[in-house]
Every structure is written in structure tokens, then in C-alpha cells.
Amino acid sequence: MKRKSLLFFVSLLSVIILISACSSSDSVNDGNDENGETTSGGELKFGLAAEPDTMDPLVQNGTHGRTIKLAIYRGLFNYNKEGELQPELAEDYSVSDDGKIYTFNLRDAKFHNGDAVTAEDVKYTFDRILEKGSKATFATELSVIDNVKVVDEKTVEFNLTEPSAPLLHYLAIPESVIVSKSWIEEHGENADPMGAGPFKFVEWKKGQQFIVEKFDEFYISEKPKLDEIRFVFYPDENTRSNALRAGDVDLIETVPWKDVESMENDPNLKLDSVNGPFMKLQFNTEFEPFNDPKVRQAISYAIDRATILNTAFSGRGEEIYGIAIPEGYMGYSEEYANYFEHDVEKAKELLAEAGYPDGFSARLLATSQYTFHEQTAVAVKSELEKIGIEIELDLPDWASRINKNTEGDYDFLVAGTSGDITDADWLSNFYTSGDVRLNNSAYFKDEKIDELLNEGRTETDEQKREEIYDELIERSLELSPFVYLTWREQSYGMSNDVEGFKNLPGFLSFQSGITLDEVTVK
């Protein structure tokens, strides 16, 4: 009798354990929603508009390169999906009373090879950016850093030559991500990319795709939600759009403007669009007509911005007749946003005052690889012919166009770009005097602009900074080293099954890859 009771008890206990286990299993997030559809894990196929020509983290390698970079790496700071600065590998920081010493305490985080992120890695990263002959895109902006000192394994000190109001913004850009000292010293400058981001490198098939997979030891335990991302290269915009419609990819960047309306009306797709990037003309100021501000102003008056929008962007975007500062950013004003107007007669008068009453000839650099660049150039050519300027179009592939840009091999060029930070010092990358850079008008120099840029960068009082940038922008428009054309609507297209990806606001659209750690695919 006692034996039967014992057997009954054991059997009952087994049933209870089994029920408990099943119940417990039901409460665990198994990656499914209430309808049983997958909401985490799995693969995202992301169609990019081009293939990066380098994965060296300190080089700005285009939106497509930045998107991959932000999957693999993290910096001390980053912008979040609302466009706000937030600590990333830095847990917290402090600033000395004179504003010249920043001390960062690092959080516990690992690189993909299992090594801890340390102060030595931070020092190595910025020493590499600032070393003589560095290829770093933002070496000039970060040159305010005099030296980086390791305090202990998790504490690092940045000693500045002068106070820097925008420093944290420059630490948040994709070109300031932290690299592993030991990894690069062991494997060399051209090592496979290896960072402390949510995804780790798997494979790069040149001309085809770039694959990353989930890093299980990412410092945010619940991220990333995907197991793998397959970045597929589609330089041809029609092929890219068709790949999304056919379901070959889940998400694409740079939706062609001609396809925006049809995708908006497709019940299986959705768009995320912002006005943040802008189109502009850059001038080689050693080319004689373009060394005269009156000629550059004449071009600004001559071009009907609506023609640009209709020709290159299917009417989408907004006209710019002043300087490209988003509303709400420091330096914005209605007056400077509409400094010029479309006035062909005024343009002809300025050309005559500059000594070119019958116009002149010039070569305009763009690219045939991106239709909107080519069509912007076509529209500019048509508009300038109305004031006697004959234009020869130079339309190489994108890589050749970039090389010509950075070598100063142009009379003037079409650029599609954006500020890289939300602080007003984004203007420094464009307006600081110098010979040839990606974003400056070649050889443009102005001591007053340099002085105001420096004052704005070193002043920490917000009201005083507003006054400085107000003067700077007025001076910039008078000299017009750039002609701003349009705000460009930048769209990501995706399947309705994709959740969590966010097109960042304003200037930060090109850094939207930071949100890939939140993406799920049903």
C-alpha cells in the first residue's frame, strides 16, 4: 500500500514538472508574436546603392559604407534614432573647468574577438586618426585633440588645445568608432573589419555582397535582434527597386524619386523619408571665372531650383535659395534661407560687372552612376545656358568622380551631401580655408570666415555662438563659395515585415545604420 502511494506521488510530481516546464516555455520570448510570426532572429537582406571602396573605419566611405560600418563598430558616443547624442562605449564623462580636459569612463564592452574595449584602444584609435599623413576624413575637425592619455584600463583623458563646443558630436560620427589596437597591429591596416558593434564580419564577396552576423556578447544584452544581415550591392537604381518589389531584399537605401509614389501605393511596402541631404555646386576657385564671388552669385540667381526638383527628383524635395541649414539648427533664419531668388536679369548684371557680359565656358563634374546627380547636372547646364555660360558635362563613374573631386580636377561640380553633425560646426568641414577636400570648394580661402569658425567652435556660451554663426553665415552668402540648390528627400524603402529601422532626422539620414540593432523581420 505504501509502495503504491509512493508510485502515485512520483507520477503526480512528474506531471506537475512537465506542466510547469511547458508553462515556463510559453512565457519565454521565442521570437514570435501572438500570431506566431517571427519578430526576432532570422536574416535581413539590405540592398545598398553602391559597394564601399574601403572599410577603413576612419575614412568616410559613403552612406552605404557607413551603414555597414555602424553594424560592426561603435564609438564613445553615437546619435540615437531621435538624433540626440548618447554615450555608447563611454559610460559617462566629465569636463574640466577650463573646457580643455575631457575624461571618459568606459563601460564593460567587448570586441568581436573577445577582447575587452580598453583605454589603450581609445588612445590608439585617435592617435591613428591624428598621426601625420593620416587618411582620416575628419582629422582636421579632431585636431583640437592635443593628446589622449590612458589613466587606467577603463579611463581615458582627452587633452585639448582649446575648448571645443562640438567635440562630443565629432566623437559620435561613424569615422570616430573605436578600433582594437591589438587587432590592427597583428593583422595590419587592411585587416578584416572587427569592432565592438552589434554585428560581426563574416564575408565580403567583392562586387556582390557583404555579410555580418549577430555578436552574442554585444554590451546591450537584448540587441541585436537579427541573426544575420546580408548587404547586397545594387548600383543600378532600377535593379535595386525591382529587387525590393520582388522580395529579393527586405530593405533598400536611396529609393529613386521616380519610384517613390508607386512604392507609397504598394500595399506590401512602406517608405521612411526625410529632407536632410542637400544638393549644391562646389567651385574650383583657381579656375578664373569662379574666383570671383560675383560670378558665383550670378550662378545662384540664374538657376531655377524648381527645374532641378522637377528634372532630377520628380518634384520631391524643397528649394534652397540660401544656405542649407535645417530649421531648428543653430544658425537657421528665414532671411538666410531665402537670401537669393531666381532672377536671370540680376544674374546677367553680375556677370557683366565681373567682366563676362557674354558668358564663358566651364566643365561641370557629376556622375553617370546616380541618375539624380546626372539629371541635376543636366538641369544646371540648361539653366546656365540662359545667361551665356556654356557647360561641358563630365560624367564618370562614382569612384572616378570622387577621385576627381578630391584631386581638384574640376571647374565646378555637383555634390549631394549633408552636414555630418547637428552642431553648427558642421560648417567647418565645408568652409575652412584649404586646398582640396571632398566637401570644400577647391582653394577657397577667407581669413574672416576662418576666424568666425574658430570663435564659434571654441565659445561654449550658446547665445554668443548664435551671434557668431549669424555673422558667419552672412559672410558666407556674400562670398558664395557654394551654390545650394535643393533639399533632397532621402528615402528608405522596405517590406511591411521590417520593423525597427529608422531614417534619422535632418543631417543624420546618412547615419541611419545605427538603428540596425533594433530591426526585426516578421
Coordinates of C-alpha atoms in Angstrom, one line a residue:
M1 CA 0.0 0.0 0.0
K2 CA 2.8 2.4 0.9
R3 CA 4.6 1.4 -2.4
K4 CA 1.5 2.3 -4.5
S5 CA 1.2 5.7 -2.7
L6 CA 4.9 6.4 -3.4
L7 CA 4.5 5.5 -7.1
F8 CA 1.4 7.7 -7.4
F9 CA 3.2 10.6 -5.8
V10 CA 6.2 10.2 -8.1
S11 CA 3.9 10.1 -11.1
L12 CA 1.9 13.2 -9.9
L13 CA 5.2 15.1 -9.4
S14 CA 6.4 14.3 -12.9
V15 CA 3.1 15.6 -14.4
I16 CA 3.4 18.8 -12.4
I17 CA 7.0 19.3 -13.5
L18 CA 6.1 18.7 -17.1
I19 CA 3.2 21.2 -16.9
S20 CA 5.4 23.7 -15.2
A21 CA 8.1 23.3 -17.9
C22 CA 5.5 23.8 -20.7
S23 CA 4.1 26.8 -19.0
S24 CA 7.5 28.3 -18.4
S25 CA 8.4 27.7 -22.0
D26 CA 5.3 29.5 -23.2
S27 CA 6.4 32.6 -21.2
V28 CA 9.8 32.8 -22.8
N29 CA 10.2 35.2 -25.8
D30 CA 10.7 32.7 -28.5
G31 CA 11.0 35.3 -31.2
N32 CA 7.3 35.0 -32.2
D33 CA 4.5 37.5 -31.8
E34 CA 1.0 36.5 -30.7
N35 CA 0.2 35.3 -34.2
G36 CA 3.2 33.1 -34.3
E37 CA 5.1 35.3 -36.8
T38 CA 8.9 35.7 -36.4
T39 CA 9.7 39.1 -34.8
S40 CA 13.4 38.5 -34.0
G41 CA 16.2 36.4 -35.3
G42 CA 16.5 35.5 -38.9
E43 CA 18.1 37.4 -41.8
L44 CA 17.7 40.9 -43.2
K45 CA 18.6 41.4 -46.8
F46 CA 19.6 45.1 -47.3
G47 CA 20.0 46.5 -50.8
L48 CA 22.8 49.1 -50.9
A49 CA 23.3 51.7 -53.7
A50 CA 27.0 51.0 -54.0
E51 CA 29.8 48.9 -52.7
P52 CA 32.3 50.5 -50.3
D53 CA 35.7 51.1 -51.7
T54 CA 37.3 50.7 -48.3
M55 CA 36.2 49.5 -44.8
D56 CA 38.9 51.5 -43.0
P57 CA 36.8 53.0 -40.2
L58 CA 38.4 56.4 -40.2
V59 CA 37.5 57.1 -43.8
Q60 CA 34.1 58.5 -44.8
N61 CA 33.1 55.8 -47.4
G62 CA 29.6 56.9 -48.3
T63 CA 26.2 56.1 -46.9
H64 CA 26.5 52.5 -48.0
G65 CA 29.9 52.2 -46.3
R66 CA 28.6 54.0 -43.1
T67 CA 25.6 51.7 -43.0
I68 CA 27.9 48.6 -42.8
K69 CA 30.3 50.4 -40.5
L70 CA 27.6 51.2 -38.0
A71 CA 26.6 47.5 -37.9
I72 CA 30.2 46.4 -37.0
Y73 CA 31.5 49.3 -34.9
R74 CA 30.6 51.6 -32.0
G75 CA 32.2 54.9 -30.9
L76 CA 32.4 56.6 -27.5
F77 CA 29.3 58.4 -28.4
N78 CA 26.7 58.0 -31.1
Y79 CA 23.5 59.7 -32.3
N80 CA 20.3 57.7 -31.3
K81 CA 17.2 57.3 -33.5
E82 CA 15.8 60.6 -32.3
G83 CA 19.0 62.3 -33.5
E84 CA 20.2 63.0 -29.9
L85 CA 23.8 62.4 -28.6
Q86 CA 24.1 59.5 -26.3
P87 CA 27.0 57.7 -24.6
E88 CA 27.9 54.4 -26.3
L89 CA 31.2 52.8 -25.3
A90 CA 31.7 55.7 -22.9
E91 CA 29.5 55.2 -19.8
D92 CA 29.9 58.7 -18.6
Y93 CA 32.3 61.7 -18.8
S94 CA 33.4 64.9 -17.1
V95 CA 34.9 68.2 -18.4
S96 CA 37.4 70.4 -16.6
D97 CA 36.5 73.9 -15.6
D98 CA 38.6 75.4 -18.5
G99 CA 36.9 73.1 -21.0
K100 CA 40.2 71.6 -22.2
I101 CA 40.2 68.2 -20.5
Y102 CA 37.5 65.5 -21.2
T103 CA 37.7 62.4 -19.1
F104 CA 35.7 59.3 -20.3
N105 CA 34.9 56.3 -18.2
L106 CA 34.4 53.2 -20.4
R107 CA 31.6 50.7 -20.0
D108 CA 32.3 47.0 -20.0
A109 CA 32.2 46.0 -23.6
K110 CA 33.9 43.5 -25.9
F111 CA 35.4 43.4 -29.3
H112 CA 34.2 40.6 -31.6
N113 CA 37.4 38.7 -30.9
G114 CA 36.5 38.6 -27.2
D115 CA 39.0 41.2 -26.0
A116 CA 37.7 44.0 -23.7
V117 CA 37.5 47.5 -25.0
T118 CA 40.1 49.4 -23.1
A119 CA 41.5 52.9 -22.8
E120 CA 44.5 51.8 -24.8
D121 CA 42.2 51.0 -27.7
V122 CA 40.6 54.5 -27.5
K123 CA 44.1 56.1 -27.4
Y124 CA 45.2 54.0 -30.4
T125 CA 42.1 55.0 -32.4
F126 CA 42.6 58.7 -32.0
D127 CA 46.4 58.6 -32.3
R128 CA 45.8 56.8 -35.6
I129 CA 43.3 59.5 -36.8
L130 CA 45.6 62.3 -35.9
E131 CA 49.0 60.9 -37.0
K132 CA 50.9 62.8 -39.7
G133 CA 49.8 61.7 -43.1
S134 CA 46.5 60.1 -41.8
K135 CA 43.8 59.3 -44.3
A136 CA 41.2 60.2 -41.7
T137 CA 38.3 62.2 -43.2
F138 CA 37.8 64.2 -40.0
A139 CA 41.4 64.6 -38.9
T140 CA 41.1 68.4 -39.2
E141 CA 38.0 68.6 -37.1
L142 CA 39.5 66.3 -34.4
S143 CA 42.9 68.1 -34.5
V144 CA 41.8 70.1 -31.4
I145 CA 42.8 66.9 -29.5
D146 CA 46.4 67.6 -28.4
N147 CA 46.9 64.1 -26.9
V148 CA 45.0 61.2 -25.4
K149 CA 46.2 59.8 -22.1
V150 CA 45.4 56.4 -20.6
V151 CA 44.5 56.9 -16.9
D152 CA 43.7 53.3 -16.3
E153 CA 42.2 50.4 -18.2
K154 CA 38.7 51.9 -18.2
T155 CA 39.5 55.6 -18.0
V156 CA 40.9 57.8 -20.8
E157 CA 41.6 61.5 -20.9
F158 CA 41.4 63.8 -23.9
N159 CA 43.6 66.9 -23.6
L160 CA 42.5 69.7 -26.0
T161 CA 44.5 72.6 -27.3
E162 CA 41.4 74.8 -26.7
P163 CA 37.8 74.4 -25.6
S164 CA 35.6 72.6 -28.2
A165 CA 31.9 73.0 -28.1
P166 CA 31.3 70.3 -30.8
L167 CA 33.8 67.7 -29.6
L168 CA 31.2 65.1 -28.5
H169 CA 29.5 65.5 -31.9
Y170 CA 32.7 64.6 -33.6
L171 CA 33.2 61.6 -31.4
A172 CA 29.7 60.4 -32.4
I173 CA 30.3 60.3 -36.2
P174 CA 30.9 56.9 -37.8
E175 CA 34.6 57.8 -38.6
S176 CA 35.4 58.1 -34.9
V177 CA 34.4 54.5 -34.0
I178 CA 36.8 52.6 -31.7
V179 CA 39.1 50.0 -33.2
S180 CA 41.2 47.3 -31.5
K181 CA 44.8 48.2 -31.1
S182 CA 46.0 44.6 -30.9
W183 CA 43.8 43.5 -33.9
I184 CA 45.3 46.1 -36.3
E185 CA 48.8 45.7 -35.0
E186 CA 48.5 41.9 -35.6
H187 CA 46.6 41.9 -38.9
G188 CA 47.6 45.2 -40.5
E189 CA 45.8 48.3 -41.8
N190 CA 43.8 46.2 -44.3
A191 CA 42.5 43.7 -41.7
D192 CA 39.0 42.3 -41.8
P193 CA 36.7 44.8 -40.0
M194 CA 36.4 44.0 -36.3
G195 CA 34.7 46.2 -33.8
A196 CA 32.5 46.3 -30.7
G197 CA 29.2 46.8 -32.5
P198 CA 26.1 44.5 -32.6
F199 CA 27.2 42.5 -35.7
K200 CA 30.5 40.9 -36.6
F201 CA 32.1 40.4 -40.0
V202 CA 31.6 37.1 -41.9
E203 CA 32.4 37.6 -45.5
W204 CA 32.9 40.2 -48.2
K205 CA 32.3 39.0 -51.8
K206 CA 33.6 41.8 -53.9
G207 CA 31.0 43.0 -56.4
Q208 CA 28.2 41.1 -54.8
Q209 CA 27.6 41.3 -51.0
F210 CA 28.8 41.9 -47.5
I211 CA 27.6 39.6 -44.7
V212 CA 27.6 40.2 -40.9
E213 CA 26.1 38.1 -38.1
K214 CA 24.9 38.7 -34.6
F215 CA 27.5 39.3 -32.0
D216 CA 26.3 37.4 -28.9
E217 CA 28.4 39.5 -26.5
F218 CA 27.3 42.9 -27.6
Y219 CA 27.2 45.1 -24.5
I220 CA 23.4 45.7 -24.8
S221 CA 22.1 42.2 -23.9
E222 CA 18.8 42.3 -25.8
K223 CA 20.4 43.5 -29.0
P224 CA 20.8 42.9 -31.9
K225 CA 17.6 41.1 -32.7
L226 CA 18.6 39.7 -36.1
D227 CA 20.9 36.7 -36.6
E228 CA 22.4 38.0 -39.9
I229 CA 22.4 40.9 -42.3
R230 CA 23.2 40.4 -45.9
F231 CA 24.1 43.7 -47.6
V232 CA 23.7 43.3 -51.4
F233 CA 25.1 45.8 -53.8
Y234 CA 22.8 47.2 -56.5
P235 CA 24.5 50.2 -58.2
D236 CA 21.7 50.3 -60.8
E237 CA 18.7 52.0 -59.2
N238 CA 16.1 50.2 -61.3
T239 CA 17.5 46.8 -60.3
R240 CA 17.5 47.9 -56.6
S241 CA 13.9 49.0 -56.7
N242 CA 12.8 45.8 -58.5
A243 CA 14.7 43.7 -56.0
L244 CA 12.6 45.1 -53.2
R245 CA 9.3 44.7 -55.1
A246 CA 10.2 41.1 -55.9
G247 CA 11.1 40.3 -52.3
D248 CA 14.8 39.6 -53.2
V249 CA 15.7 42.1 -50.5
D250 CA 13.8 43.4 -47.4
L251 CA 15.1 47.0 -47.3
I252 CA 16.8 49.4 -49.7
E253 CA 18.5 52.7 -49.4
T254 CA 18.2 55.7 -51.8
V255 CA 14.8 54.9 -53.3
P256 CA 14.8 56.5 -56.8
W257 CA 12.5 59.5 -56.7
K258 CA 10.6 58.2 -59.8
D259 CA 9.7 55.2 -57.8
V260 CA 8.6 56.8 -54.5
E261 CA 4.9 57.3 -55.4
S262 CA 4.5 53.7 -56.7
M263 CA 6.1 52.3 -53.6
E264 CA 3.9 54.5 -51.4
N265 CA 0.9 52.9 -53.1
D266 CA 2.2 49.4 -52.9
P267 CA 0.4 47.5 -50.1
N268 CA 3.4 45.3 -49.4
L269 CA 5.9 48.1 -48.9
K270 CA 6.5 51.2 -46.8
L271 CA 8.8 54.2 -47.0
D272 CA 10.7 56.3 -44.4
S273 CA 11.6 59.6 -45.9
V274 CA 13.3 62.8 -44.6
N275 CA 14.6 66.1 -46.1
G276 CA 18.1 66.3 -44.8
P277 CA 20.7 65.8 -47.5
F278 CA 21.1 68.6 -50.0
M279 CA 22.4 69.3 -53.5
K280 CA 24.9 72.0 -54.1
L281 CA 27.5 73.3 -56.5
Q282 CA 31.2 73.4 -55.5
F283 CA 33.7 75.6 -57.3
N284 CA 37.4 75.3 -58.1
T285 CA 38.3 78.9 -57.2
E286 CA 41.6 78.6 -59.1
F287 CA 39.5 78.5 -62.3
E288 CA 39.4 82.1 -63.3
P289 CA 35.7 82.9 -63.6
F290 CA 34.9 81.1 -60.4
N291 CA 37.5 83.0 -58.4
D292 CA 35.1 86.0 -58.4
P293 CA 32.2 86.0 -55.9
K294 CA 30.1 87.9 -58.3
V295 CA 30.2 85.1 -60.8
R296 CA 29.3 82.5 -58.1
Q297 CA 26.4 84.8 -57.0
A298 CA 25.3 85.1 -60.6
I299 CA 25.0 81.4 -60.9
S300 CA 22.9 81.3 -57.7
Y301 CA 20.5 83.9 -59.2
A302 CA 20.4 82.1 -62.6
I303 CA 19.3 78.7 -61.6
D304 CA 15.6 78.0 -61.1
R305 CA 15.5 75.5 -58.2
A306 CA 12.1 74.1 -59.3
T307 CA 13.7 73.0 -62.5
I308 CA 16.2 71.0 -60.5
L309 CA 13.5 69.3 -58.4
N310 CA 11.4 68.5 -61.5
T311 CA 14.2 67.2 -63.6
A312 CA 16.1 65.2 -61.0
F313 CA 13.7 64.4 -58.2
S314 CA 10.3 64.0 -59.7
G315 CA 9.3 67.2 -58.0
R316 CA 10.1 65.9 -54.5
G317 CA 12.2 67.9 -52.0
E318 CA 12.4 71.6 -51.3
E319 CA 14.1 74.5 -53.0
I320 CA 17.1 76.2 -51.3
Y321 CA 17.9 79.9 -52.2
G322 CA 20.2 80.5 -49.3
I323 CA 22.3 78.2 -47.1
A324 CA 21.4 74.6 -46.2
I325 CA 20.7 74.8 -42.5
P326 CA 17.7 72.8 -41.3
E327 CA 15.1 74.7 -39.4
G328 CA 15.7 74.4 -35.7
Y329 CA 19.5 74.0 -36.1
M330 CA 21.8 76.8 -34.8
G331 CA 22.3 79.4 -37.5
Y332 CA 19.0 79.0 -39.2
S333 CA 17.0 82.1 -40.1
E334 CA 14.3 82.8 -42.7
E335 CA 16.4 85.7 -44.0
Y336 CA 19.4 83.5 -44.8
A337 CA 17.2 80.6 -46.0
N338 CA 15.9 82.9 -48.8
Y339 CA 19.0 85.1 -49.5
F340 CA 18.8 84.7 -53.2
E341 CA 15.9 84.3 -55.7
H342 CA 15.5 83.2 -59.3
D343 CA 16.4 86.3 -61.2
V344 CA 18.0 85.8 -64.7
E345 CA 18.4 89.6 -65.3
K346 CA 20.2 90.0 -62.0
A347 CA 22.5 87.1 -62.9
K348 CA 23.4 88.8 -66.2
E349 CA 24.1 92.1 -64.5
L350 CA 26.5 90.4 -62.1
L351 CA 28.3 88.5 -64.9
A352 CA 28.8 91.8 -66.7
E353 CA 30.1 93.5 -63.6
A354 CA 32.6 90.7 -63.2
G355 CA 33.8 91.2 -66.8
Y356 CA 31.9 88.3 -68.5
P357 CA 28.9 90.0 -70.3
D358 CA 29.0 87.3 -73.0
G359 CA 29.4 84.4 -70.5
F360 CA 32.2 81.8 -70.7
S361 CA 32.7 78.0 -70.9
A362 CA 33.2 75.6 -68.0
R363 CA 33.4 71.9 -67.2
L364 CA 30.8 70.6 -64.7
L365 CA 31.7 67.3 -62.9
A366 CA 28.9 65.0 -61.8
T367 CA 28.5 61.2 -62.3
S368 CA 26.5 58.9 -64.5
Q369 CA 26.2 56.3 -61.8
Y370 CA 23.5 58.1 -59.9
T371 CA 20.7 59.4 -62.1
F372 CA 19.8 62.3 -59.8
H373 CA 23.4 63.6 -59.9
E374 CA 23.4 63.4 -63.7
Q375 CA 20.0 65.0 -64.1
T376 CA 20.9 67.8 -61.6
A377 CA 23.9 68.5 -63.9
V378 CA 21.7 68.4 -67.0
A379 CA 19.3 70.9 -65.4
V380 CA 22.1 73.2 -64.2
K381 CA 23.6 73.2 -67.8
S382 CA 20.2 74.2 -69.2
E383 CA 19.7 77.0 -66.7
L384 CA 23.2 78.5 -67.1
E385 CA 23.0 78.5 -70.9
K386 CA 20.3 81.2 -70.4
I387 CA 23.0 83.6 -69.1
G388 CA 25.6 82.6 -71.7
I389 CA 27.6 80.0 -69.8
E390 CA 28.4 77.0 -71.9
I391 CA 28.7 73.8 -70.0
E392 CA 30.6 70.6 -70.8
L393 CA 29.4 67.7 -68.7
D394 CA 31.9 65.4 -67.2
L395 CA 30.1 62.2 -66.1
P396 CA 32.4 59.4 -64.9
D397 CA 31.5 56.5 -62.6
W398 CA 31.2 57.3 -58.9
A399 CA 34.7 56.2 -57.9
S400 CA 36.3 58.3 -60.6
R401 CA 34.1 61.2 -59.7
I402 CA 35.3 61.1 -56.1
N403 CA 38.9 60.9 -57.2
K404 CA 38.5 64.0 -59.4
N405 CA 36.7 65.8 -56.6
T406 CA 39.5 65.1 -54.1
E407 CA 42.2 65.9 -56.6
G408 CA 40.7 69.3 -57.6
D409 CA 40.2 68.1 -61.2
Y410 CA 37.1 70.1 -62.0
D411 CA 35.9 73.6 -62.8
F412 CA 32.8 73.1 -60.7
L413 CA 30.9 70.1 -59.6
V414 CA 27.5 68.7 -58.4
A415 CA 27.6 67.4 -54.9
G416 CA 24.9 65.6 -52.9
T417 CA 25.8 65.7 -49.3
S418 CA 24.9 66.7 -45.8
G419 CA 26.3 68.1 -42.6
D420 CA 27.9 65.3 -40.6
I421 CA 27.0 66.6 -37.1
T422 CA 24.0 68.5 -35.8
D423 CA 26.2 71.2 -34.1
A424 CA 26.8 74.3 -36.2
D425 CA 30.4 73.5 -36.5
W426 CA 29.4 71.2 -39.4
L427 CA 30.1 74.3 -41.5
S428 CA 33.9 74.0 -40.7
N429 CA 34.2 70.9 -43.0
F430 CA 32.8 73.0 -45.9
Y431 CA 34.2 76.5 -45.3
T432 CA 37.6 76.2 -43.6
S433 CA 40.3 77.6 -45.9
G434 CA 42.4 75.0 -47.7
D435 CA 43.5 73.5 -50.9
V436 CA 41.3 70.5 -51.9
R437 CA 39.0 68.4 -49.8
L438 CA 35.9 66.3 -50.5
N439 CA 33.5 69.0 -49.3
N440 CA 35.2 72.3 -49.8
S441 CA 35.4 74.5 -52.9
A442 CA 38.9 73.9 -54.0
Y443 CA 41.4 76.5 -52.9
F444 CA 38.8 78.8 -51.3
K445 CA 40.3 80.9 -48.6
D446 CA 38.9 83.6 -46.4
E447 CA 40.5 84.8 -43.2
K448 CA 37.3 86.3 -41.7
I449 CA 35.4 83.0 -42.2
D450 CA 38.2 81.1 -40.6
E451 CA 38.2 83.5 -37.7
L452 CA 34.5 83.2 -37.1
L453 CA 34.5 79.4 -37.5
N454 CA 37.2 79.2 -34.8
E455 CA 35.3 81.6 -32.5
G456 CA 32.1 79.5 -32.9
R457 CA 33.9 76.3 -32.2
T458 CA 35.7 77.5 -29.0
E459 CA 32.8 79.5 -27.5
T460 CA 30.7 77.5 -25.1
D461 CA 28.0 80.2 -24.4
E462 CA 25.0 79.3 -26.6
Q463 CA 23.8 82.9 -27.1
K464 CA 27.3 84.1 -28.1
R465 CA 27.6 81.2 -30.5
E466 CA 24.3 82.2 -32.2
E467 CA 25.6 85.7 -32.8
I468 CA 28.9 84.4 -34.2
Y469 CA 27.2 82.0 -36.6
D470 CA 24.8 84.7 -37.7
E471 CA 27.8 86.8 -38.8
L472 CA 29.5 83.8 -40.4
I473 CA 26.5 82.8 -42.5
E474 CA 26.0 86.4 -43.8
R475 CA 29.7 86.5 -44.8
S476 CA 29.4 83.0 -46.4
L477 CA 26.5 84.1 -48.5
E478 CA 28.2 87.2 -49.7
L479 CA 31.2 85.2 -50.9
S480 CA 29.1 82.2 -52.1
P481 CA 31.8 79.5 -52.3
F482 CA 28.9 77.2 -52.8
V483 CA 25.5 77.5 -54.5
Y484 CA 22.9 75.5 -52.6
L485 CA 20.2 74.0 -54.8
T486 CA 17.7 71.8 -53.1
W487 CA 16.9 69.8 -50.0
R488 CA 16.9 66.2 -51.2
E489 CA 14.2 63.8 -50.0
Q490 CA 16.1 60.7 -48.8
S491 CA 14.0 57.6 -48.6
Y492 CA 14.5 54.1 -47.4
G493 CA 12.0 51.5 -48.9
M494 CA 11.2 48.3 -47.0
S495 CA 8.9 45.4 -46.8
N496 CA 6.0 45.7 -44.3
D497 CA 7.6 42.9 -42.5
V498 CA 10.6 45.1 -41.4
E499 CA 10.2 46.8 -38.1
G500 CA 12.7 48.9 -36.1
F501 CA 14.7 50.6 -38.9
K502 CA 14.6 54.4 -38.6
N503 CA 15.6 57.0 -41.1
L504 CA 17.3 59.5 -38.8
P505 CA 16.2 63.2 -38.9
G506 CA 17.9 66.1 -40.7
F507 CA 21.6 65.8 -41.4
L508 CA 21.7 62.3 -39.8
S509 CA 19.9 60.4 -42.5
F510 CA 23.3 59.0 -43.7
Q511 CA 23.9 57.6 -40.3
S512 CA 20.6 55.6 -40.1
G513 CA 22.6 52.3 -40.0
I514 CA 22.9 52.9 -36.2
T515 CA 19.3 51.6 -35.9
L516 CA 20.1 48.1 -37.4
D517 CA 20.5 46.6 -33.9
E518 CA 16.7 47.2 -33.4
V519 CA 15.5 45.7 -36.6
T520 CA 13.2 42.7 -36.8
V521 CA 11.7 40.9 -39.7
K522 CA 8.4 39.0 -39.4

